[in-house]
CSV table of C-alpha atoms in Angstrom, one decimal:
chain,number,residue,atom,x,y,z
A,114,MET,CA,-22.9,-44.2,-25.4
A,115,ALA,CA,-23.4,-42.8,-21.9
A,116,ILE,CA,-21.9,-44.9,-19.1
A,117,LYS,CA,-23.4,-44.4,-15.9
A,118,THR,CA,-23.4,-47.6,-14.0
A,119,ILE,CA,-20.2,-49.8,-13.7
A,120,GLY,CA,-19.8,-53.4,-12.9
A,121,VAL,CA,-16.4,-54.3,-11.5
A,122,ILE,CA,-15.6,-58.0,-10.9
A,123,GLY,CA,-13.1,-58.7,-8.4
A,124,ALA,CA,-12.7,-56.7,-5.0
A,125,GLY,CA,-9.0,-57.0,-4.7
A,126,THR,CA,-6.5,-54.3,-5.2
A,127,MET,CA,-7.2,-53.8,-8.8
A,128,GLY,CA,-11.0,-54.4,-8.4
A,129,ASN,CA,-11.4,-51.9,-5.3
A,130,GLY,CA,-9.1,-49.2,-6.9
A,131,ILE,CA,-11.2,-49.2,-10.1
A,132,ALA,CA,-14.4,-49.3,-8.1
A,133,GLN,CA,-13.0,-46.2,-5.9
A,134,VAL,CA,-12.2,-44.0,-9.0
A,135,CYS,CA,-15.5,-44.7,-10.8
A,136,ALA,CA,-17.5,-43.9,-7.5
A,137,VAL,CA,-15.5,-40.5,-6.9
A,138,ALA,CA,-16.1,-39.4,-10.4
A,139,GLY,CA,-20.0,-39.9,-9.8
A,140,LEU,CA,-20.5,-43.4,-11.1
A,141,ASP,CA,-22.6,-45.9,-9.6
A,142,VAL,CA,-20.7,-49.2,-9.3
A,143,VAL,CA,-21.4,-52.7,-8.5
A,144,MET,CA,-18.4,-54.5,-7.1
A,145,VAL,CA,-18.9,-58.4,-7.2
A,146,ASP,CA,-16.8,-61.0,-5.7
A,147,ILE,CA,-16.9,-64.7,-4.9
A,148,SER,CA,-17.6,-64.1,-1.2
A,149,ALA,CA,-18.9,-61.7,1.1
A,150,ASP,CA,-15.8,-61.4,3.0
A,151,ALA,CA,-13.8,-60.4,0.0
A,152,VAL,CA,-16.6,-58.0,-0.7
A,153,GLN,CA,-16.4,-56.4,2.6
A,154,ARG,CA,-12.8,-56.4,2.8
A,155,GLY,CA,-12.8,-54.5,-0.8
A,156,LEU,CA,-15.3,-52.0,0.4
A,157,GLY,CA,-13.2,-51.7,3.5
A,158,VAL,CA,-10.1,-50.8,1.6
A,159,VAL,CA,-12.0,-48.1,-0.4
A,160,ALA,CA,-13.3,-46.5,2.7
A,161,GLY,CA,-9.9,-46.4,4.3
A,162,SER,CA,-8.3,-44.9,1.1
A,163,LEU,CA,-11.3,-42.3,0.9
A,164,ASP,CA,-10.5,-41.4,4.7
A,165,ARG,CA,-6.8,-40.6,3.8
A,166,LEU,CA,-8.0,-38.3,1.2
A,167,LEU,CA,-10.2,-36.7,3.3
A,168,LYS,CA,-7.4,-36.4,6.2
A,169,LYS,CA,-5.3,-34.8,3.3
A,170,GLU,CA,-8.2,-32.4,2.6
A,171,LYS,CA,-8.2,-33.7,-1.0
A,172,ILE,CA,-12.1,-34.3,-0.9
A,173,THR,CA,-14.5,-33.3,1.4
A,174,GLN,CA,-16.5,-35.2,3.9
A,175,ALA,CA,-19.6,-35.0,1.7
A,176,ASP,CA,-17.7,-36.1,-1.4
A,177,ARG,CA,-16.1,-39.1,0.8
A,178,ASP,CA,-19.6,-40.0,2.1
A,179,ALA,CA,-21.2,-40.0,-1.5
A,180,ALA,CA,-18.4,-41.9,-3.1
A,181,VAL,CA,-18.8,-44.8,-0.4
A,182,ALA,CA,-22.7,-44.7,-1.0
A,183,ARG,CA,-22.3,-45.3,-4.8
A,184,ILE,CA,-20.4,-48.6,-4.3
A,185,ARG,CA,-22.8,-51.8,-3.8
A,186,GLY,CA,-20.9,-54.9,-2.9
A,187,SER,CA,-22.3,-58.2,-4.1
A,188,THR,CA,-21.8,-61.8,-4.7
A,189,ALA,CA,-24.3,-62.2,-7.4
A,190,TYR,CA,-23.4,-61.8,-11.0
A,191,ALA,CA,-27.1,-61.1,-11.6
A,192,ASP,CA,-26.7,-57.7,-10.0
A,193,LEU,CA,-24.8,-56.4,-13.0
A,194,ALA,CA,-27.8,-56.6,-15.4
A,195,GLY,CA,-28.2,-52.9,-15.4
A,196,ALA,CA,-24.5,-52.1,-15.8
A,197,ASP,CA,-23.5,-50.0,-18.8
A,198,LEU,CA,-19.7,-51.3,-18.6
A,199,VAL,CA,-18.5,-54.4,-16.8
A,200,ILE,CA,-14.7,-54.5,-16.2
A,201,GLU,CA,-13.3,-58.0,-15.1
A,202,ALA,CA,-10.5,-57.6,-12.9
A,203,ALA,CA,-9.7,-60.9,-11.6
A,204,THR,CA,-6.3,-62.7,-10.9
A,205,GLU,CA,-4.2,-63.1,-14.3
A,206,ASN,CA,-5.5,-66.4,-15.3
A,207,GLU,CA,-6.7,-67.1,-18.8
A,208,GLY,CA,-9.2,-70.0,-17.9
A,209,LEU,CA,-10.6,-67.9,-15.0
A,210,LYS,CA,-11.0,-64.6,-16.9
A,211,LEU,CA,-12.8,-66.8,-19.8
A,212,ARG,CA,-15.1,-68.4,-17.3
A,213,ILE,CA,-16.0,-65.1,-15.8
A,214,LEU,CA,-16.6,-63.5,-19.1
A,215,LYS,CA,-19.1,-66.1,-20.1
A,216,GLU,CA,-20.9,-65.6,-17.0
A,217,ILE,CA,-20.9,-62.0,-17.5
A,218,ASP,CA,-21.9,-62.1,-20.9
A,219,ALA,CA,-25.2,-64.1,-20.1
A,220,ILE,CA,-26.4,-61.5,-17.9
A,221,VAL,CA,-25.5,-58.2,-19.4
A,222,SER,CA,-27.3,-56.4,-22.0
A,223,PRO,CA,-26.0,-56.7,-25.5
A,224,ALA,CA,-25.6,-53.1,-25.7
A,225,ALA,CA,-23.1,-53.2,-22.6
A,226,VAL,CA,-19.5,-52.9,-23.1
A,227,ILE,CA,-17.4,-55.6,-21.3
A,228,ALA,CA,-13.7,-55.0,-20.4
A,229,SER,CA,-10.7,-57.0,-19.1
A,230,ASN,CA,-8.2,-55.3,-16.9
A,231,THR,CA,-5.4,-57.7,-18.1
A,232,SER,CA,-1.8,-56.7,-18.5
A,233,SER,CA,-0.7,-59.8,-20.8
A,234,LEU,CA,-3.5,-61.7,-22.0
A,235,SER,CA,-4.9,-61.8,-25.4
A,236,ILE,CA,-7.8,-59.2,-25.9
A,237,THR,CA,-8.7,-61.0,-29.2
A,238,LYS,CA,-8.9,-64.5,-27.4
A,239,LEU,CA,-10.8,-63.0,-24.6
A,240,ALA,CA,-13.4,-61.3,-26.6
A,241,ALA,CA,-14.2,-64.6,-28.6
A,242,ALA,CA,-15.4,-65.6,-25.2
A,243,VAL,CA,-18.5,-63.3,-25.4
A,244,SER,CA,-21.6,-63.2,-27.6
A,245,HIS,CA,-20.6,-59.6,-29.0
A,246,PRO,CA,-17.1,-59.5,-29.3
A,247,ASP,CA,-17.2,-55.9,-31.0
A,248,ARG,CA,-18.3,-54.9,-27.6
A,249,PHE,CA,-15.2,-55.9,-25.9
A,250,VAL,CA,-12.1,-54.0,-25.1
A,251,GLY,CA,-9.0,-54.3,-23.0
A,252,MET,CA,-8.6,-51.9,-19.9
A,253,HIS,CA,-5.2,-52.0,-18.4
A,254,PHE,CA,-5.1,-50.2,-15.1
A,255,PHE,CA,-2.2,-49.5,-13.0
A,256,ASN,CA,-1.5,-50.0,-9.5
A,257,PRO,CA,-2.5,-48.0,-7.4
A,258,VAL,CA,-5.1,-47.3,-9.3
A,259,PRO,CA,-6.3,-44.2,-7.7
A,260,LEU,CA,-3.0,-42.7,-7.7
A,261,MET,CA,-1.8,-43.8,-11.5
A,262,ALA,CA,-3.0,-41.4,-14.2
A,263,LEU,CA,-2.7,-44.0,-17.3
A,264,VAL,CA,-5.2,-46.4,-18.4
A,265,GLU,CA,-4.2,-48.7,-21.5
A,266,LEU,CA,-6.7,-49.4,-24.0
A,267,ILE,CA,-6.4,-52.5,-25.9
A,268,ARG,CA,-8.3,-53.1,-29.2
A,269,GLY,CA,-8.7,-56.7,-30.1
A,270,LEU,CA,-9.4,-57.6,-33.7
A,271,GLN,CA,-13.0,-57.5,-33.1
A,272,THR,CA,-13.2,-54.3,-31.0
A,273,SER,CA,-15.4,-51.9,-32.7
A,274,ASP,CA,-14.7,-48.2,-33.4
A,275,ALA,CA,-17.7,-47.4,-31.1
A,276,THR,CA,-16.6,-49.4,-28.3
A,277,LEU,CA,-13.2,-48.0,-28.3
A,278,ALA,CA,-14.7,-44.3,-28.3
A,279,ALA,CA,-17.0,-45.4,-25.4
A,280,ALA,CA,-14.1,-46.6,-23.2
A,281,GLN,CA,-11.9,-43.3,-24.4
A,282,GLY,CA,-15.0,-41.3,-23.0
A,283,PHE,CA,-15.2,-43.5,-19.8
A,284,ALA,CA,-11.5,-43.0,-19.1
A,285,ALA,CA,-11.9,-39.0,-19.4
A,286,THR,CA,-14.9,-39.4,-17.1
A,287,ILE,CA,-12.9,-40.9,-14.2
A,288,GLY,CA,-10.0,-38.6,-14.8
A,289,LYS,CA,-7.3,-40.9,-16.5
A,290,THR,CA,-5.4,-40.2,-19.5
A,291,ALA,CA,-6.0,-43.0,-22.1
A,292,ILE,CA,-3.5,-44.5,-24.5
A,293,VAL,CA,-4.3,-47.1,-27.2
A,294,ALA,CA,-2.6,-50.0,-28.0
A,295,ARG,CA,-3.2,-53.2,-30.4
A,296,ASN,CA,-3.4,-56.6,-29.4
A,297,SER,CA,0.1,-57.8,-28.8
A,298,PRO,CA,2.0,-59.5,-26.0
A,299,GLY,CA,2.4,-56.7,-23.5
A,300,PHE,CA,0.6,-54.4,-25.3
A,301,ALA,CA,2.6,-50.7,-25.1
A,302,VAL,CA,3.6,-50.2,-21.7
A,303,ASN,CA,5.1,-53.8,-20.5
A,304,ARG,CA,6.2,-54.6,-23.9
A,305,ILE,CA,8.8,-51.6,-23.2
A,306,LEU,CA,9.0,-51.9,-19.4
A,307,CYS,CA,9.5,-55.5,-18.9
A,308,PRO,CA,12.6,-56.1,-21.4
A,309,MET,CA,14.1,-53.1,-19.7
A,310,ILE,CA,13.8,-54.7,-16.5
A,311,ASN,CA,15.0,-57.9,-17.8
A,312,GLU,CA,18.0,-56.2,-19.2
A,313,ALA,CA,18.6,-54.7,-15.9
A,314,ILE,CA,18.8,-58.1,-14.1
A,315,PHE,CA,21.4,-59.3,-17.0
A,316,ALA,CA,23.6,-56.5,-15.9
A,317,LEU,CA,23.3,-57.4,-12.5
A,318,GLN,CA,24.1,-61.3,-13.2
A,319,GLU,CA,27.2,-60.3,-15.4
A,320,GLY,CA,28.5,-58.1,-12.6
A,321,LEU,CA,28.1,-54.8,-14.5
A,322,ALA,CA,27.3,-52.8,-11.3
A,323,SER,CA,25.5,-53.5,-7.9
A,324,ALA,CA,21.9,-53.6,-7.7
A,325,ALA,CA,21.9,-50.4,-5.7
A,326,ASP,CA,24.0,-48.6,-8.3
A,327,ILE,CA,21.9,-49.7,-10.9
A,328,ASP,CA,18.8,-48.7,-9.3
A,329,GLU,CA,20.2,-45.2,-8.6
A,330,GLY,CA,21.8,-45.0,-12.2
A,331,MET,CA,18.2,-45.5,-13.6
A,332,LYS,CA,16.7,-43.2,-11.0
A,333,LEU,CA,19.1,-40.2,-11.3
A,334,GLY,CA,20.1,-40.7,-14.8
A,335,CYS,CA,17.0,-41.5,-16.4
A,336,ASN,CA,14.5,-39.6,-13.8
A,337,HIS,CA,12.7,-43.1,-13.0
A,338,PRO,CA,10.9,-42.7,-9.8
A,339,ILE,CA,12.0,-46.4,-8.8
A,340,GLY,CA,15.0,-48.3,-10.1
A,341,PRO,CA,14.3,-51.3,-12.1
A,342,LEU,CA,15.4,-54.1,-9.6
A,343,ALA,CA,13.4,-52.4,-6.7
A,344,LEU,CA,10.4,-52.2,-8.9
A,345,THR,CA,10.7,-55.7,-10.0
A,346,ASP,CA,10.7,-56.8,-6.0
A,347,LEU,CA,7.7,-54.7,-5.8
A,348,ILE,CA,5.8,-56.5,-8.7
A,349,GLY,CA,7.2,-59.8,-8.1
A,350,LEU,CA,10.0,-61.8,-9.6
A,351,ASP,CA,7.6,-64.7,-10.3
A,352,THR,CA,5.5,-62.3,-12.3
A,353,MET,CA,8.2,-60.9,-14.1
A,354,LEU,CA,9.5,-64.3,-15.0
A,355,ALA,CA,5.9,-65.3,-16.1
A,356,VAL,CA,5.6,-62.1,-18.4
A,357,MET,CA,9.0,-62.7,-20.2
A,358,GLU,CA,8.2,-66.4,-20.8
A,359,MET,CA,5.3,-65.2,-22.2
A,360,PHE,CA,7.0,-62.7,-24.4
A,361,TYR,CA,9.5,-65.3,-25.4
A,362,ALA,CA,6.9,-67.6,-26.6
A,363,GLY,CA,4.6,-64.9,-28.1
A,364,PHE,CA,7.3,-63.4,-30.1
A,365,ASN,CA,9.7,-66.5,-30.9
A,366,ASP,CA,12.6,-64.2,-30.4
A,367,PRO,CA,15.5,-64.8,-28.2
A,368,LYS,CA,15.8,-61.0,-27.2
A,369,TYR,CA,13.2,-61.7,-24.8
A,370,ARG,CA,14.5,-64.8,-23.0
A,371,PRO,CA,14.3,-64.3,-19.4
A,372,ALA,CA,17.7,-63.6,-17.5
A,373,PRO,CA,19.0,-66.9,-15.9
A,374,LEU,CA,19.5,-65.1,-12.5
A,375,LEU,CA,15.8,-64.5,-12.7
A,376,LYS,CA,14.9,-68.0,-13.2
A,377,GLU,CA,17.4,-69.1,-10.3
A,378,MET,CA,15.8,-66.5,-7.7
A,379,VAL,CA,12.3,-67.4,-8.4
A,380,ASP,CA,13.6,-71.3,-7.9
A,381,ALA,CA,15.2,-70.2,-4.7
A,382,GLY,CA,11.9,-68.5,-3.6
A,383,TYR,CA,13.4,-65.0,-3.7
A,384,LEU,CA,10.1,-63.4,-5.0
A,385,GLY,CA,10.5,-59.7,-4.0
A,386,ARG,CA,8.6,-57.8,-1.2
A,387,LYS,CA,5.9,-60.6,-0.8
A,388,SER,CA,8.5,-63.3,0.3
A,389,GLY,CA,10.9,-60.8,2.2
A,390,GLN,CA,13.7,-61.3,-0.3
A,391,GLY,CA,14.5,-60.4,-3.7
A,392,PHE,CA,17.0,-58.0,-5.2
A,393,TYR,CA,16.8,-56.6,-1.8
A,394,SER,CA,16.0,-57.8,1.9
A,395,TYR,CA,12.8,-56.8,3.6
């Protein structure tokens, strides 16, 4: 199917990033959020990001202006009626996402693809909230969306071959490389990444090496661009704990138990960059 108009639910970091890459690729975008202020902030972030690309001569003035013009901000779900693909990019809260998906489903065409930009929630369960679950797929974008080359496509139990193919075509259109994972806690990337980070926290807890040395070892020994503990500070220790607890419950396997140090730091309010203190001070 031809995807020409994209609906994006959420004008925050992920939503405005998705809107930007779609607009730059020549697609029309309707970006919806609950308040006009949130929409305007999202549009402002996109404009600022494109201005930086213009300054670095990555895009032309004409390209910048055309991309900005392709994004329409709105607070009305009714404006999604003509979308070929709607991507829900709200906060990682199952109840909230289910409510949003039901609202989208009541408005869009039965032929439209509905996707969720979730990093951990069950695509099969989210798909059950819409009337055509075969048209539902997971699209896990990575932050910052304009810079990260990957989009992880997650196939729920109900997702059709045609829907997956449409999602793969869309990813190619916006210049992303797509990998496909089945519906399972953490999908592919976080299933590997988060336990590695958790193990790094165990290593620190046991006094195996300092935080700086653990990170330096992984950067220089494994060619990672950022160490696992610095990455946890960037992600948020509370978010990392929630993911590991979800893995622990979902797999019922003790190898996914969260490191006690991670729990204690979250209890102390040491959440990483957003609190000013994590494994490092900011």
